[in-house]
Amino acid sequence: MANSGAEKLKLYSYWRSSCAHRVRIALTLKGIDYEYIPVNLLKGDQFDPVYRFDSRDFKKINPMGTVPALVDGGVVINDSFAIIMYLDEKYPEPPLLPRDLHKRAVNYQAMSIVLSGIQPHQNLAVIRYIEEKVNAEEKTSWVNNAINKGFTALEKLLVSCAGKHATGDEIYLADLFLAPQIHGAINRFQINMEPYPTLAKCYESYNDLPVFQNALPEKQPDAPSTI
């Protein structure tokens, strides 16, 4: 383990969160031992003044009341991208960014498309709000539009530089963001991947690797027994 002998990192996570999912991949890829602390977003654990798993107000750990949150001793980090970059700098092997400047820029672009162009539109709070204020059909249309728009952009971005994975044959930052997003698109929102052959090929490669398989939502300790 990369942090052998040191105090375990704590990851506050929810099994279905794609943001937490990408951090789990990073931790596994880096070989970092960590404690998984579940936060049930559906039941409102994030708003519980005495969070039952840690005897602390979760809002003091993360004022936004979202997951993931990483605690490394006295260091608390709440944003998934910030967590991943923190881990990459503290545990530099294997690196999450290629040396090639162009491929590095592609990784940042792919990350940004998922982080700001897709995921916020399918966030639990957003889709709940749309369903309550409009209806369930509009919620589905909203999510599908966001995912398909983002996947179209990602397909064009990656088609000329993908190898086994998003930007070559090594696992990099883009893969950590793509894997959870594609998994959720297929399994939660029934998105047809046929128009996105490059993304589909990447997803197939992730399914062959334990580092991705071990981080899957359904394999987390707080996942329901029947999904």
Coordinates of N, CA, C and O in Angstrom, one line a residue, residues 109-110 112-122 140-158 178 181 185 189 191-193 195-196 199:
Q109 N -9.5 18.6 -20.8 CA -10.7 18.9 -21.5 C -11.8 17.9 -21.2 O -13.0 18.2 -21.0
A110 N -11.4 16.6 -21.3 CA -12.4 15.5 -21.1 C -12.9 15.6 -19.6 O -14.1 15.4 -19.4
S112 N -13.2 18.2 -17.8 CA -14.0 19.4 -17.7 C -15.4 19.2 -18.3 O -16.4 19.6 -17.7
I113 N -15.4 18.5 -19.4 CA -16.7 18.2 -20.0 C -17.6 17.4 -19.1 O -18.8 17.7 -18.9
V114 N -17.0 16.4 -18.4 CA -17.8 15.6 -17.5 C -18.1 16.4 -16.2 O -19.3 16.4 -15.8
L115 N -17.1 17.1 -15.7 CA -17.3 17.8 -14.4 C -18.2 18.9 -14.5 O -19.0 19.2 -13.5
S116 N -18.2 19.7 -15.6 CA -19.1 20.9 -15.6 C -20.2 20.8 -16.7 O -21.2 21.5 -16.6
G117 N -20.0 19.9 -17.7 CA -20.9 19.9 -18.8 C -22.0 18.8 -18.7 O -23.0 18.9 -19.3
I118 N -21.7 17.7 -17.9 CA -22.6 16.6 -17.8 C -23.1 16.4 -16.4 O -24.3 16.5 -16.1
Q119 N -22.2 16.1 -15.5 CA -22.5 15.6 -14.1 C -23.5 16.6 -13.4 O -24.4 16.1 -12.7
P120 N -23.2 17.9 -13.4 CA -24.1 18.7 -12.6 C -25.6 18.7 -13.1 O -26.5 18.9 -12.2
H121 N -25.8 18.4 -14.3 CA -27.2 18.3 -14.9 C -27.9 17.0 -14.4 O -29.1 17.0 -14.6
Q122 N -27.2 16.0 -14.0 CA -27.8 14.8 -13.5 C -27.7 14.6 -12.0 O -28.0 13.6 -11.4
T140 N -36.3 13.2 -17.3 CA -35.6 12.3 -18.1 C -35.0 12.9 -19.4 O -33.9 12.7 -19.8
S141 N -35.8 13.8 -20.0 CA -35.4 14.5 -21.2 C -34.2 15.4 -20.9 O -33.3 15.5 -21.7
W142 N -34.2 16.1 -19.7 CA -33.2 17.0 -19.3 C -31.8 16.2 -19.2 O -30.8 16.6 -19.7
V143 N -31.9 15.1 -18.5 CA -30.7 14.3 -18.2 C -30.2 13.7 -19.5 O -29.0 13.8 -19.8
N144 N -31.0 13.2 -20.3 CA -30.6 12.6 -21.6 C -30.0 13.6 -22.5 O -29.0 13.3 -23.2
N145 N -30.5 14.8 -22.6 CA -30.0 15.8 -23.4 C -28.6 16.2 -22.9 O -27.6 16.4 -23.8
A146 N -28.4 16.4 -21.6 CA -27.1 16.7 -21.1 C -26.0 15.7 -21.4 O -24.9 16.0 -21.8
I147 N -26.4 14.4 -21.2 CA -25.4 13.3 -21.4 C -25.1 13.2 -22.9 O -23.9 13.1 -23.2
N148 N -26.1 13.2 -23.7 CA -25.8 13.1 -25.2 C -25.0 14.2 -25.7 O -24.1 14.0 -26.6
K149 N -25.3 15.4 -25.3 CA -24.5 16.6 -25.7 C -23.1 16.4 -25.3 O -22.1 16.6 -26.0
G150 N -22.8 16.0 -24.0 CA -21.5 15.8 -23.5 C -20.8 14.7 -24.2 O -19.6 14.8 -24.5
F151 N -21.5 13.6 -24.4 CA -20.8 12.4 -25.1 C -20.5 12.7 -26.5 O -19.5 12.2 -27.0
T152 N -21.3 13.5 -27.2 CA -20.9 13.9 -28.6 C -19.6 14.7 -28.6 O -18.8 14.5 -29.4
A153 N -19.5 15.6 -27.6 CA -18.2 16.4 -27.5 C -17.1 15.5 -27.2 O -16.0 15.6 -27.7
L154 N -17.2 14.6 -26.2 CA -16.2 13.7 -25.8 C -15.7 12.7 -27.0 O -14.5 12.5 -27.1
E155 N -16.7 12.3 -27.7 CA -16.4 11.4 -28.8 C -15.5 12.1 -29.9 O -14.5 11.5 -30.3
K156 N -15.8 13.3 -30.2 CA -15.0 14.1 -31.1 C -13.7 14.4 -30.6 O -12.7 14.4 -31.3
L157 N -13.6 14.7 -29.3 CA -12.3 15.0 -28.6 C -11.4 13.8 -28.6 O -10.2 14.0 -28.8
L158 N -11.9 12.6 -28.3 CA -11.0 11.5 -28.1 C -10.8 10.6 -29.2 O -9.9 9.7 -29.2
L178 N -14.4 9.5 -17.1 CA -15.2 8.8 -18.0 C -15.9 7.6 -17.5 O -17.1 7.4 -17.7
Q181 N -19.0 8.1 -15.4 CA -20.0 8.8 -16.2 C -20.7 7.9 -17.2 O -21.9 7.8 -17.4
A185 N -24.5 6.5 -17.1 CA -25.3 6.7 -18.3 C -26.0 5.5 -18.8 O -27.2 5.5 -19.2
F189 N -29.5 5.7 -16.7 CA -30.3 6.5 -17.6 C -30.5 5.8 -19.0 O -31.1 6.4 -19.9
I191 N -28.7 5.1 -21.6 CA -28.2 5.8 -22.8 C -27.7 4.8 -23.8 O -26.9 3.9 -23.4
N192 N -28.1 5.0 -25.0 CA -27.6 4.1 -26.1 C -26.1 4.6 -26.5 O -25.9 5.7 -26.9
M193 N -25.2 3.7 -26.4 CA -23.8 4.0 -26.7 C -23.4 3.9 -28.1 O -22.2 4.2 -28.5
P195 N -23.9 5.6 -30.8 CA -23.3 6.7 -31.5 C -21.9 7.2 -31.0 O -21.3 8.1 -31.6
Y196 N -21.4 6.5 -30.0 CA -20.2 6.9 -29.3 C -19.2 5.7 -29.2 O -18.9 5.2 -28.2
L199 N -16.0 6.0 -26.9 CA -16.4 5.9 -25.5 C -16.8 4.5 -25.1 O -16.4 4.0 -24.0

